[in-house]
PDB file of C-alpha atoms and ligand atoms in Angstrom:
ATOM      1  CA  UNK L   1     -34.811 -40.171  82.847  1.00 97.00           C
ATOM      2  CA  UNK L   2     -36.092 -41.379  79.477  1.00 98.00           C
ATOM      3  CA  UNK L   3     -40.429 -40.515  80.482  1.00 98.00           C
ATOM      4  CA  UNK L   4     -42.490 -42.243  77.665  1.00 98.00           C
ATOM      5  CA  UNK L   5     -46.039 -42.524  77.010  1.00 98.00           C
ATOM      6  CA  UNK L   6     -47.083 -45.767  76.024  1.00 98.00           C
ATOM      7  CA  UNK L   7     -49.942 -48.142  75.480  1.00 96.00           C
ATOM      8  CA  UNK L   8     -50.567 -51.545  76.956  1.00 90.00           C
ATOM      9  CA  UNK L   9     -53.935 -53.255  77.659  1.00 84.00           C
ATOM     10  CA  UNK L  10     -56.209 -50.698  75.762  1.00 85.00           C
ATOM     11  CA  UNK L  11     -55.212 -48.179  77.820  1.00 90.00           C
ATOM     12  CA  UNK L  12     -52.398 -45.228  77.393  1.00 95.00           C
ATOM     13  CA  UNK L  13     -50.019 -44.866  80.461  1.00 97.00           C
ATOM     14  CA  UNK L  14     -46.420 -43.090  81.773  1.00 97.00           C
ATOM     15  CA  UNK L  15     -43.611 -44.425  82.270  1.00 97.00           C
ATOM     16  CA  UNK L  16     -39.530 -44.153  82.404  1.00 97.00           C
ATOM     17  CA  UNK L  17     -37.517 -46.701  80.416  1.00 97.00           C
ATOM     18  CA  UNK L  18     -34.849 -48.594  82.395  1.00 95.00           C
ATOM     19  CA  UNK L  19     -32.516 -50.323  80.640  1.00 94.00           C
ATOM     20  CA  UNK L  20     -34.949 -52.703  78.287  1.00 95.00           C
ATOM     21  CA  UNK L  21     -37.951 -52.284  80.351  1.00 96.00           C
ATOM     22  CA  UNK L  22     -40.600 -49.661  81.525  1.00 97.00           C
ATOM     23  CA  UNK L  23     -41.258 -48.761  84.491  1.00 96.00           C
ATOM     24  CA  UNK L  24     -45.017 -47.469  85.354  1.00 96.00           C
ATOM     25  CA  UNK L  25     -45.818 -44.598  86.894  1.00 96.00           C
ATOM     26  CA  UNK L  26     -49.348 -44.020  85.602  1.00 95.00           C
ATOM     27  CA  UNK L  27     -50.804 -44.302  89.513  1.00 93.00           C
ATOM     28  CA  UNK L  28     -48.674 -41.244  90.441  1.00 95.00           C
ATOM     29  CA  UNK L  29     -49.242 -39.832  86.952  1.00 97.00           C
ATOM     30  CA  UNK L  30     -52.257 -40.423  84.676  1.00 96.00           C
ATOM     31  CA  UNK L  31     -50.269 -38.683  81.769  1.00 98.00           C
ATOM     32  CA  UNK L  32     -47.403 -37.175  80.755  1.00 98.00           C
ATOM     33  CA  UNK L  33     -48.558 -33.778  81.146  1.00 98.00           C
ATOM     34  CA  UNK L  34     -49.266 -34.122  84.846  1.00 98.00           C
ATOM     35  CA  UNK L  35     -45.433 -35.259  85.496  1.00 98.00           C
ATOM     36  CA  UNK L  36     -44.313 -32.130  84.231  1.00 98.00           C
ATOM     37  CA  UNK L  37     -46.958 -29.908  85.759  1.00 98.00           C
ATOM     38  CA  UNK L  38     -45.678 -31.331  89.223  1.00 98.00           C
ATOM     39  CA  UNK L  39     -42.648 -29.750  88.568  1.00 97.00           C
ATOM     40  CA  UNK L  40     -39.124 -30.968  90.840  1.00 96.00           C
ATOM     41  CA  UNK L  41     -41.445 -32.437  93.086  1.00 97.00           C
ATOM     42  CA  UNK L  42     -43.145 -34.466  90.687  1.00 98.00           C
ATOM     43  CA  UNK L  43     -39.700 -35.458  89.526  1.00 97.00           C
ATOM     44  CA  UNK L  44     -38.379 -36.797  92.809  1.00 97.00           C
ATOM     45  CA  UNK L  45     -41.574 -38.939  92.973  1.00 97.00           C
ATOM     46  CA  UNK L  46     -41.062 -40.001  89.531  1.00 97.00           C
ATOM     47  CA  UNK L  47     -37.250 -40.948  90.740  1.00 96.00           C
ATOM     48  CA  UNK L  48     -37.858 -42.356  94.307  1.00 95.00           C
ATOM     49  CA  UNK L  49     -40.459 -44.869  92.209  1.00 94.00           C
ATOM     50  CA  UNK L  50     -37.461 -45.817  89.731  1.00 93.00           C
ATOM     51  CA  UNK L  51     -35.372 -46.997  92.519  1.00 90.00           C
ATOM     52  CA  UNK L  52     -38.080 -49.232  93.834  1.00 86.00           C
ATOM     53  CA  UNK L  53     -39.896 -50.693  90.732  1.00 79.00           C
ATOM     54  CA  UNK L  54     -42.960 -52.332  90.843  1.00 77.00           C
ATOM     55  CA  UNK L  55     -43.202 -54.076  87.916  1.00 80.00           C
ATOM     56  CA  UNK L  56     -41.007 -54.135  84.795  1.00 90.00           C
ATOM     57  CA  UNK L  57     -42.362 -54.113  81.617  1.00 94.00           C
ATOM     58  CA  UNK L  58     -40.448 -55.504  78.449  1.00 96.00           C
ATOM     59  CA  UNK L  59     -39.932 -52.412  76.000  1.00 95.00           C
ATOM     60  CA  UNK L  60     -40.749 -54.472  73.538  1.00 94.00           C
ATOM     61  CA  UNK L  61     -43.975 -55.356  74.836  1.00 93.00           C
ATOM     62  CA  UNK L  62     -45.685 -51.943  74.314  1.00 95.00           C
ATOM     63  CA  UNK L  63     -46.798 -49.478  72.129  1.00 97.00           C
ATOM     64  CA  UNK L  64     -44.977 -46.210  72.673  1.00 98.00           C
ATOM     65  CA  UNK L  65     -46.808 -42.907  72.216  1.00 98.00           C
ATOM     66  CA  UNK L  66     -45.486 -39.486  71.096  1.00 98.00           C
ATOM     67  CA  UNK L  67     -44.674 -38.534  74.633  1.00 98.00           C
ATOM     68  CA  UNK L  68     -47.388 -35.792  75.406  1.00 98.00           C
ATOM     69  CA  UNK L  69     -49.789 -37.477  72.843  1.00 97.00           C
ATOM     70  CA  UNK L  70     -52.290 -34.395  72.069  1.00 97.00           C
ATOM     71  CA  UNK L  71     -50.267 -31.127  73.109  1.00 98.00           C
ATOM     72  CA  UNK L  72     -51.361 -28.093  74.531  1.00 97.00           C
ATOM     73  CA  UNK L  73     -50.163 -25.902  72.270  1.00 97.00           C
ATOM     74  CA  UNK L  74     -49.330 -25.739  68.589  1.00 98.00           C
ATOM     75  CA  UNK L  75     -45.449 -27.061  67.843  1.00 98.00           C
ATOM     76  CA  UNK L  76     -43.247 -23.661  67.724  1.00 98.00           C
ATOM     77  CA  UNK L  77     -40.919 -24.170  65.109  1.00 98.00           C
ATOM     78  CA  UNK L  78     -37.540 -22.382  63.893  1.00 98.00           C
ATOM     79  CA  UNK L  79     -37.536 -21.948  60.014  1.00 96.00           C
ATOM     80  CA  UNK L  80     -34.272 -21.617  58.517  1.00 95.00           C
ATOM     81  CA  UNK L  81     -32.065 -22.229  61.814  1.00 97.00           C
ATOM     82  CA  UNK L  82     -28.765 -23.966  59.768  1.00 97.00           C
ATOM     83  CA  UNK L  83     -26.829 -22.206  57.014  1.00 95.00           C
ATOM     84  CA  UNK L  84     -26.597 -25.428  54.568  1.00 94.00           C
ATOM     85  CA  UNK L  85     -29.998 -25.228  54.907  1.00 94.00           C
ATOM     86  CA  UNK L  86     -30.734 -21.555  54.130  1.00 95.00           C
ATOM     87  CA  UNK L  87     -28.316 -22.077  50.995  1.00 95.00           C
ATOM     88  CA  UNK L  88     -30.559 -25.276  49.516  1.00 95.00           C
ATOM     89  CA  UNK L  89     -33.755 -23.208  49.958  1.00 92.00           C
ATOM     90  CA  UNK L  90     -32.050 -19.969  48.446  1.00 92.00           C
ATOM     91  CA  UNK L  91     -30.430 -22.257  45.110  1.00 93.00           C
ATOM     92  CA  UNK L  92     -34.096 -23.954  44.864  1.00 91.00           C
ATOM     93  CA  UNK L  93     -36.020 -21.164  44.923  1.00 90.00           C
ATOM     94  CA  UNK L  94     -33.105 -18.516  42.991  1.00 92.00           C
ATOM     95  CA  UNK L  95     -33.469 -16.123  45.998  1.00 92.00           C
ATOM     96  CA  UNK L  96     -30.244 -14.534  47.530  1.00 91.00           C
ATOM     97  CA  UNK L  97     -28.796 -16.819  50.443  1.00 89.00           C
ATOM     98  CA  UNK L  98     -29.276 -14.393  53.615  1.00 90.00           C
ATOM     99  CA  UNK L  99     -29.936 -15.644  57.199  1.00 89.00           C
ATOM    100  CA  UNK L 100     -32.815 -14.001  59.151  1.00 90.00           C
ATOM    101  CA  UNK L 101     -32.249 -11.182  61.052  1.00 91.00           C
ATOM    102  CA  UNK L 102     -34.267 -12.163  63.689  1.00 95.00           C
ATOM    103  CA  UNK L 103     -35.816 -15.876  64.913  1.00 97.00           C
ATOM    104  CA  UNK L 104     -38.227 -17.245  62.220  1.00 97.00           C
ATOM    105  CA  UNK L 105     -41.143 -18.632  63.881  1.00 98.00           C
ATOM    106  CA  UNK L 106     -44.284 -20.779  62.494  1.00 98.00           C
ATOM    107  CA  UNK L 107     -46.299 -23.549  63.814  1.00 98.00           C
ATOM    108  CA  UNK L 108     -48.049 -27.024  63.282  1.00 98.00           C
ATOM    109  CA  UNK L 109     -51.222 -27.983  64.417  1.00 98.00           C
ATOM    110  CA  UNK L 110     -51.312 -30.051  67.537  1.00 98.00           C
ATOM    111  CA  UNK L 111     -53.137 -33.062  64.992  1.00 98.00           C
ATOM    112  CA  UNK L 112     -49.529 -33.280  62.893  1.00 98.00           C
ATOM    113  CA  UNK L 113     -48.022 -35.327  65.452  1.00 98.00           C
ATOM    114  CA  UNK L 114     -47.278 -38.899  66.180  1.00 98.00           C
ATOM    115  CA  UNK L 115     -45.668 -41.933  67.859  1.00 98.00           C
ATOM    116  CA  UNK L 116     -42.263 -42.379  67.378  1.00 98.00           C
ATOM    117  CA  UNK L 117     -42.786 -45.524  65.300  1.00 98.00           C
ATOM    118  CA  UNK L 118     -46.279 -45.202  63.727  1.00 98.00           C
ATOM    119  CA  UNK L 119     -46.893 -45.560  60.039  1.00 98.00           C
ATOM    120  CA  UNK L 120     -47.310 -42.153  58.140  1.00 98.00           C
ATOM    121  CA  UNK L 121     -49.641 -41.825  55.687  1.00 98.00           C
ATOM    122  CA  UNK L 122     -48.125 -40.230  51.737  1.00 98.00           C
ATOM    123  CA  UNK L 123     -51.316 -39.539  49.899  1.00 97.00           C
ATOM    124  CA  UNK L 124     -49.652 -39.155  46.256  1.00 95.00           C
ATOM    125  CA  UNK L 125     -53.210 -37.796  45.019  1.00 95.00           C
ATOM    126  CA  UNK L 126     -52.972 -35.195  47.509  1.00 95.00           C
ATOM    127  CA  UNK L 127     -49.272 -33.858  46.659  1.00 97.00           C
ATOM    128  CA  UNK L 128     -46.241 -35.759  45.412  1.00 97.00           C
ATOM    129  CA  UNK L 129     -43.899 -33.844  47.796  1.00 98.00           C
ATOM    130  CA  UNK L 130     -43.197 -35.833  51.011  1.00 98.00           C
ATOM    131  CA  UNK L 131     -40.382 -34.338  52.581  1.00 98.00           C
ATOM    132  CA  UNK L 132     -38.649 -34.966  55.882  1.00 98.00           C
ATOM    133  CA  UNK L 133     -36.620 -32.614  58.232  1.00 98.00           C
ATOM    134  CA  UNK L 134     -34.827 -34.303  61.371  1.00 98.00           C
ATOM    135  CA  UNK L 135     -34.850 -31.876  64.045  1.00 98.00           C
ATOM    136  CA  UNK L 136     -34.070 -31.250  67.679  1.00 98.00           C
ATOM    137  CA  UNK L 137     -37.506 -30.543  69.947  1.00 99.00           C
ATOM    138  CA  UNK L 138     -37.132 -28.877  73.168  1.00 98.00           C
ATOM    139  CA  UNK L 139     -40.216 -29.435  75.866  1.00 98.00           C
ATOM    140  CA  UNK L 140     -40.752 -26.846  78.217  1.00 98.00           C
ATOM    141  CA  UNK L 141     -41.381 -27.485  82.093  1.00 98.00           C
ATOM    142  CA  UNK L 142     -41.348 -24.604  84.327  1.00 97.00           C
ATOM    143  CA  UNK L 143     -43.661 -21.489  83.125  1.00 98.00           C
ATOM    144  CA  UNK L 144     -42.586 -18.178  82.301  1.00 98.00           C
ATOM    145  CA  UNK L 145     -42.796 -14.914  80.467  1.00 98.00           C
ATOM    146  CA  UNK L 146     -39.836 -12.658  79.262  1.00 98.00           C
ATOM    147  CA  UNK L 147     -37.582 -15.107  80.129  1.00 98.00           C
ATOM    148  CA  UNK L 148     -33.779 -13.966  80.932  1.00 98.00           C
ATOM    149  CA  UNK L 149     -31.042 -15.767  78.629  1.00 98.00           C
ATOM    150  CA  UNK L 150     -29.000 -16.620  81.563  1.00 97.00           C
ATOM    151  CA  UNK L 151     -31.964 -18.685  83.287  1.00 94.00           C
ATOM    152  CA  UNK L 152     -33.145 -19.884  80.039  1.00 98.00           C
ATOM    153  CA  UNK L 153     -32.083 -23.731  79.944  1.00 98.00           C
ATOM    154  CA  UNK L 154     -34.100 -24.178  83.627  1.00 98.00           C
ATOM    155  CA  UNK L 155     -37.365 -23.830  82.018  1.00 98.00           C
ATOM    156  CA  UNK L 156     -36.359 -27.100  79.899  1.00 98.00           C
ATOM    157  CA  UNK L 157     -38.202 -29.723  81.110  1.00 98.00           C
ATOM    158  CA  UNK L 158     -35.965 -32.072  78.726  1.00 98.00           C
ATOM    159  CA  UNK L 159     -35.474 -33.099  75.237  1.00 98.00           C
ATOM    160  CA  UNK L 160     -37.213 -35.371  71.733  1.00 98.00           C
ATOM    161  CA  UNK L 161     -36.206 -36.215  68.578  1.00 98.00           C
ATOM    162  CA  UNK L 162     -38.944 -34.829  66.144  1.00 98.00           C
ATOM    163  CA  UNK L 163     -39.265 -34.749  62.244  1.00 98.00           C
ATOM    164  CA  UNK L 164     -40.875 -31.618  60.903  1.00 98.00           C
ATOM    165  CA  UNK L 165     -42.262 -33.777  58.319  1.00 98.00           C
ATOM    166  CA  UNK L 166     -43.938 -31.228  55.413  1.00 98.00           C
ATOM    167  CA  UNK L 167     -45.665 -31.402  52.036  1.00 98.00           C
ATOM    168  CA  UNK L 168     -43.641 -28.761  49.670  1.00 97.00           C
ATOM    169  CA  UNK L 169     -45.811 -27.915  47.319  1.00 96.00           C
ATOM    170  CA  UNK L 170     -48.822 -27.317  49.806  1.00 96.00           C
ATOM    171  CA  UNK L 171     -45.751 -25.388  51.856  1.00 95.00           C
ATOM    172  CA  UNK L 172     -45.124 -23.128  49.139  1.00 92.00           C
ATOM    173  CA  UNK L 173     -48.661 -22.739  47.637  1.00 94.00           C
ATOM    174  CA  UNK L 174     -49.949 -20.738  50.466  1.00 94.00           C
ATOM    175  CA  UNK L 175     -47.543 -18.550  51.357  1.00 88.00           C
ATOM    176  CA  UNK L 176     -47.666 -19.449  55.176  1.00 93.00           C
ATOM    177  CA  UNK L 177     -46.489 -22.746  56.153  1.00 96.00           C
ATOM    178  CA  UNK L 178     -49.190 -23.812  58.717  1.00 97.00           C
ATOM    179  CA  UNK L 179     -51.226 -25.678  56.003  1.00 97.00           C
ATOM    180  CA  UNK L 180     -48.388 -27.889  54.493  1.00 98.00           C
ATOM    181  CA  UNK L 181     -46.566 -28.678  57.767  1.00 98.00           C
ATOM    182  CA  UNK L 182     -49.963 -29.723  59.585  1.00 98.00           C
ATOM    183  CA  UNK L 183     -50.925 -33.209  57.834  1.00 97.00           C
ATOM    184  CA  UNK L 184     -52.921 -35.055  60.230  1.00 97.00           C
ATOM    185  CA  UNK L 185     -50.443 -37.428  62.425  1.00 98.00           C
ATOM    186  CA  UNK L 186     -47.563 -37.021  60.089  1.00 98.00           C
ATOM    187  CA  UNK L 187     -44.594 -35.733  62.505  1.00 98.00           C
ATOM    188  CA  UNK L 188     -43.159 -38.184  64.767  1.00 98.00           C
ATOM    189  CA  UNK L 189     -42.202 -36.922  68.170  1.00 98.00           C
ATOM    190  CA  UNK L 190     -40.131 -39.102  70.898  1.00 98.00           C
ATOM    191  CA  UNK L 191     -39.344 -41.748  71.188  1.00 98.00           C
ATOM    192  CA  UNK L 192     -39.163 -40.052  74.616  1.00 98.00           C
ATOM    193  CA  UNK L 193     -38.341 -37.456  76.512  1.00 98.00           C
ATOM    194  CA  UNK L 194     -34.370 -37.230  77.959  1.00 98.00           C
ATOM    195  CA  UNK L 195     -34.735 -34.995  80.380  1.00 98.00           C
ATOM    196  CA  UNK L 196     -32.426 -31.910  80.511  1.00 98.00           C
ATOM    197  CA  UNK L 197     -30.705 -33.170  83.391  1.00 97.00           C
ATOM    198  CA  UNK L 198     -29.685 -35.876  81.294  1.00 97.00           C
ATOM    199  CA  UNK L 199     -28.382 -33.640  78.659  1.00 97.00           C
ATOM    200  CA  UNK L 200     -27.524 -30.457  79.886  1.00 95.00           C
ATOM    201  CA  UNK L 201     -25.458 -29.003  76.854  1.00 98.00           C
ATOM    202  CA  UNK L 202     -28.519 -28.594  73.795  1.00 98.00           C
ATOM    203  CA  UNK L 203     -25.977 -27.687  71.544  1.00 98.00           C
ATOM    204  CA  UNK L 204     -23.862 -30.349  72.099  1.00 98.00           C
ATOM    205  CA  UNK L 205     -26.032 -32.912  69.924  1.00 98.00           C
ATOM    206  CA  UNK L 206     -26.275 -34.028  66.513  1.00 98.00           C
ATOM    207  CA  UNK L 207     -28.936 -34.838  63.998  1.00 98.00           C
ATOM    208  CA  UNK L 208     -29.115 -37.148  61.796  1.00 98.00           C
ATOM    209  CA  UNK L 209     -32.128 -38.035  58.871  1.00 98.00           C
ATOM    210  CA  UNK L 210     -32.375 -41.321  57.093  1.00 98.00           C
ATOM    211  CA  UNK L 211     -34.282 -43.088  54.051  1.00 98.00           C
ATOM    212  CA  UNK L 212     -33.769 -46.308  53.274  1.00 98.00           C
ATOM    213  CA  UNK L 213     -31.066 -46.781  55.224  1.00 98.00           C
ATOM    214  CA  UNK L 214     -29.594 -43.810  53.345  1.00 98.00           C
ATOM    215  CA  UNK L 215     -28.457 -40.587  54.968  1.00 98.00           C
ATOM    216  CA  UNK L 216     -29.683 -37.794  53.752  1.00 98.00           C
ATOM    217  CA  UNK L 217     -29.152 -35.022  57.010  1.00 98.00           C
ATOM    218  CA  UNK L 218     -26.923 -34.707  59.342  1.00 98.00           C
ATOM    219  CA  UNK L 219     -25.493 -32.075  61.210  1.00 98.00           C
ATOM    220  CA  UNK L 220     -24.517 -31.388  64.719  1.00 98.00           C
ATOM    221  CA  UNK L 221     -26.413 -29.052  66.839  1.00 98.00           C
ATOM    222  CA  UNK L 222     -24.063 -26.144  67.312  1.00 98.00           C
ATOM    223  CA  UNK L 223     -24.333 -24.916  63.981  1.00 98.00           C
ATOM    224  CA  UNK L 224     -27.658 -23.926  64.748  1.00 98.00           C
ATOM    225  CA  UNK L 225     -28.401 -19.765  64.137  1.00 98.00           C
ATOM    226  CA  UNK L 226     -30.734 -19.322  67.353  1.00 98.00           C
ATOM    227  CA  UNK L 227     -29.708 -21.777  69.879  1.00 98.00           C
ATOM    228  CA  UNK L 228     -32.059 -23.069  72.825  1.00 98.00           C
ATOM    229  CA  UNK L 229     -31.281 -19.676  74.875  1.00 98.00           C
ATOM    230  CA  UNK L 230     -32.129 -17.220  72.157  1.00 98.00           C
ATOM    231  CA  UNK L 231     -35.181 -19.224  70.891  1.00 98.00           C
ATOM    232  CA  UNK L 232     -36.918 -19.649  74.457  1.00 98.00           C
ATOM    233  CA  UNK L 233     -35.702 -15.631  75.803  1.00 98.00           C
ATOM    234  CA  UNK L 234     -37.150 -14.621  72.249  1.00 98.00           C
ATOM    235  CA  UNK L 235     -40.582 -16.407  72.090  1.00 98.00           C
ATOM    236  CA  UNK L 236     -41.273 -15.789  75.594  1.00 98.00           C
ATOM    237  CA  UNK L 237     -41.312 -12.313  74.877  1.00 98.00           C
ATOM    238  CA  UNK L 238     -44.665 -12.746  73.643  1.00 98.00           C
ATOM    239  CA  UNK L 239     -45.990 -15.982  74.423  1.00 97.00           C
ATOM    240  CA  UNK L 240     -45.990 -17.342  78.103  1.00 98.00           C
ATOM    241  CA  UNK L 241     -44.471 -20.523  77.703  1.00 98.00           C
ATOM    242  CA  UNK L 242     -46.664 -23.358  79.582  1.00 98.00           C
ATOM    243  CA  UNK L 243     -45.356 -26.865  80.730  1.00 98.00           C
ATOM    244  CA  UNK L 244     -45.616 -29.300  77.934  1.00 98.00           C
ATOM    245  CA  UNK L 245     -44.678 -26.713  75.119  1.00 98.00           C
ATOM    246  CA  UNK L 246     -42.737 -27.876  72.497  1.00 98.00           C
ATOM    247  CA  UNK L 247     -40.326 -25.883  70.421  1.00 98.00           C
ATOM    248  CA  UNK L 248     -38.781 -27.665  67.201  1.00 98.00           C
ATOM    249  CA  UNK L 249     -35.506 -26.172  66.127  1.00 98.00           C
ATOM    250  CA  UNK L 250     -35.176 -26.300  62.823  1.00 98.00           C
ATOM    251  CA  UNK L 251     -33.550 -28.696  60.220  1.00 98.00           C
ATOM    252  CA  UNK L 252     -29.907 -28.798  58.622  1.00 98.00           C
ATOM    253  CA  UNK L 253     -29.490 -29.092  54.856  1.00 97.00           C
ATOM    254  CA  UNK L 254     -30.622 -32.253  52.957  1.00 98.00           C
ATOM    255  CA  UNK L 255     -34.091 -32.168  52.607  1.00 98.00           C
ATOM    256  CA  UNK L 256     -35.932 -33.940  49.863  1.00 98.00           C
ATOM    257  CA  UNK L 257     -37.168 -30.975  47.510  1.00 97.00           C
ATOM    258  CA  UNK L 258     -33.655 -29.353  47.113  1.00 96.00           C
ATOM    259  CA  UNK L 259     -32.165 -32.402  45.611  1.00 96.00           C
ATOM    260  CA  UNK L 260     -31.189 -32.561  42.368  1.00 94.00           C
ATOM    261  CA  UNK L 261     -33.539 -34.266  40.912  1.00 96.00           C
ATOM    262  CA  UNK L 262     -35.593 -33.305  44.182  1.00 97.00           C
ATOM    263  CA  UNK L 263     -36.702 -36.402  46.130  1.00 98.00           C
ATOM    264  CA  UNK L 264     -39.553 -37.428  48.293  1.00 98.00           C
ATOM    265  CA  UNK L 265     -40.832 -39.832  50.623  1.00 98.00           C
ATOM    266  CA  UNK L 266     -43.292 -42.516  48.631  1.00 98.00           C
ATOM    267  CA  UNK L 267     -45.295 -45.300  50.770  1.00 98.00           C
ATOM    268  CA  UNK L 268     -42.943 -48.220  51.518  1.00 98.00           C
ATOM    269  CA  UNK L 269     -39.897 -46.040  52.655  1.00 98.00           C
ATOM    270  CA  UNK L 270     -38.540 -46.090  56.063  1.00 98.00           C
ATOM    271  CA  UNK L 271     -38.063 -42.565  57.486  1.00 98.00           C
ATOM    272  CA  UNK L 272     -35.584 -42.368  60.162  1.00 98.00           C
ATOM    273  CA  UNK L 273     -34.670 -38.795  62.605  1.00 98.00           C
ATOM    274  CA  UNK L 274     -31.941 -39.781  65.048  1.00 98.00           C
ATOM    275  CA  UNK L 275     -30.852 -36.960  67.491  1.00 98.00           C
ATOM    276  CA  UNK L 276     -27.865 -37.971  69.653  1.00 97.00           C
ATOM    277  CA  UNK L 277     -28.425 -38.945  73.336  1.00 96.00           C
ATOM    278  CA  UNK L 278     -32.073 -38.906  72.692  1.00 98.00           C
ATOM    279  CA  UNK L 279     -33.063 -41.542  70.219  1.00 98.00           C
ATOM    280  CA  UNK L 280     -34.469 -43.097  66.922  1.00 98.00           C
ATOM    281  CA  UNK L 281     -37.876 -42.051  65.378  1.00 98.00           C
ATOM    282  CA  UNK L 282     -38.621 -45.314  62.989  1.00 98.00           C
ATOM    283  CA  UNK L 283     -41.678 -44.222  60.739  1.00 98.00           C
ATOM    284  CA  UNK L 284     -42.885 -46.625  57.804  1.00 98.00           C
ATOM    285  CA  UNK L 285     -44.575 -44.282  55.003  1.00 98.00           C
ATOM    286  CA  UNK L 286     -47.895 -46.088  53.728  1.00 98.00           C
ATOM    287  CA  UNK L 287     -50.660 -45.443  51.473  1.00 97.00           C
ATOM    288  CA  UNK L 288     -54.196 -44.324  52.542  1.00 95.00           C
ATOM    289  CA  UNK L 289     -56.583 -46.507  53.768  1.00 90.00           C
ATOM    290  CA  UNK L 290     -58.970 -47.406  50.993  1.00 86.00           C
ATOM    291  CA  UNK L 291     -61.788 -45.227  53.071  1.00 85.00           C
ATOM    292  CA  UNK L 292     -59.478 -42.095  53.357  1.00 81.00           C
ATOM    293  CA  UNK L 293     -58.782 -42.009  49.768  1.00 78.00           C
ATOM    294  CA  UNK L 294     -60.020 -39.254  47.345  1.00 77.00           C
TER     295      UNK L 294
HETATM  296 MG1   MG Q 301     -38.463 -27.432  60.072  1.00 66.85          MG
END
């Protein structure tokens, strides 16, 4: 099933897109995060309503979401998960090229995401350094703690395109990259969720960044360092992992500020993260409003 979030009429509802339509299934669930908190049952609900559709809506007709609109949890994001991207970082910033040893983890604030086609504001007084990373996100369904590789992929509740979407020079100003990977509604998540029945094989993807029109990422998903298995049995270690959490895996080479001469994202462009299977984030970069402006 493709679940999105949408809204229509004012109001912000779930549904599953069929073909070029919705179908609702706000009366069974008020939001996405309730689907997945019903866990297989909830499913087979959500399944036995496809098969006898209300009403249809045209896709075209609404306003989608990022599919679990205000998380519950910060994003948990791999850093440095694809060699060509460990080697652009290590040439930019004249460091020796050397993987992790272990799973690099940092997060963004729960406020740094949005809809898979809303505008995204570049504030050029704030930092010139726009950058985009395409990446795969995985959403958790079932709970757990110390999770076993080997059952790892059943606590997928399915999977988004997402775009990591970070402001370098905040980034590398403070050391820790919370700060410059948390700009208010800046990372688009979606356009829905596949879910992992849907697309059982993570690593079997590919990723893909445009702007313009012009490519500027793409790589396919088994070149990642810590797959889906490792990243979920290593996190959980620590963290019980809660329906609804989403882990971003980490971008390929390509990004803006290891160009030569770097590049970044100024308001007009058209941002575009395509993951295979999944889908097509389409953001339009735009100046501030004239009342958020410094
Ligand atoms: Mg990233």
């Amino acid at each position: 099933m493709r679940l999105v979030t949408y809204r229509r009429d004012g109001g912000e509802r779930v549904g599953a897109v069929v073909g070029d339509n919705v179908v609702d299934l706000t009366d069974d669930f008020p939001s996405m995060l309730d689907l997945i908190d019903g866990g297989a049952a909830a499913m087979e609900k959500a399944r036995a309503r496809l098969e006898r559709p209300s009403t249809l809506i045209a896709l075209g007709d609404v306003e989608l979401r990022a599919p679990i609109p205000r998380l519950r949890h910060n994003v948990m994001c791999l850093g440095a998960n694809y060699y060509d991207h460990i080697e652009e970082g290590a040439r930019l910033l004249q460091v020796e090229e050397k993987a992790p040893d272990l799973p690099m983890w940092f997060t963004k604030a729960t406020t740094s995401v949005c809809g898979p086609f809303d505008d995204v504001v570049v504030d050029e007084t704030l930092s010139p350094q726009h950058d985009w990373e395409v990446e795969l996100a995985v959403v958790i369904g079932s709970p757990g703690r110390a999770i076993a590789r080997e059952g790892a992929l059943r606590h997928v509740f399915g999977y988004a395109a997402f775009n990591d979407f970070s402001v370098r020079d905040i980034q590398l100003r403070h050391q820790q990259y919370f700060k410059g990977k948390s700009l208010d509604r800046s990372s688009p998540l979606g356009p829905w969720i596949v879910t992992s029945d849907e697309l059982p094989d993570p690593q079997a993807l590919e990723i893909e960044c445009r702007v313009n029109g012009e490519v500027k990422q793409h790589a396919r998903t088994d070149h990642m360092i810590v797959d889906v298995v490792t990243a979920i049995a290593d996190i959980s270690e620590v963290i019980t992992l809660e329906p609804g959490d989403v882990i971003s895996t980490g971008t390929c080479g390509g990004v803006g500020i290891a160009m030569t001469p770097p590049q970044f994202l100024h308001p007009g462009d058209l941002l575009e993260s395509e993951v295979t299977g999944i889908g097509t984030l389409r953001n339009r970069m735009v100046a501030p409003p004239v009342s958020e402006r410094r």
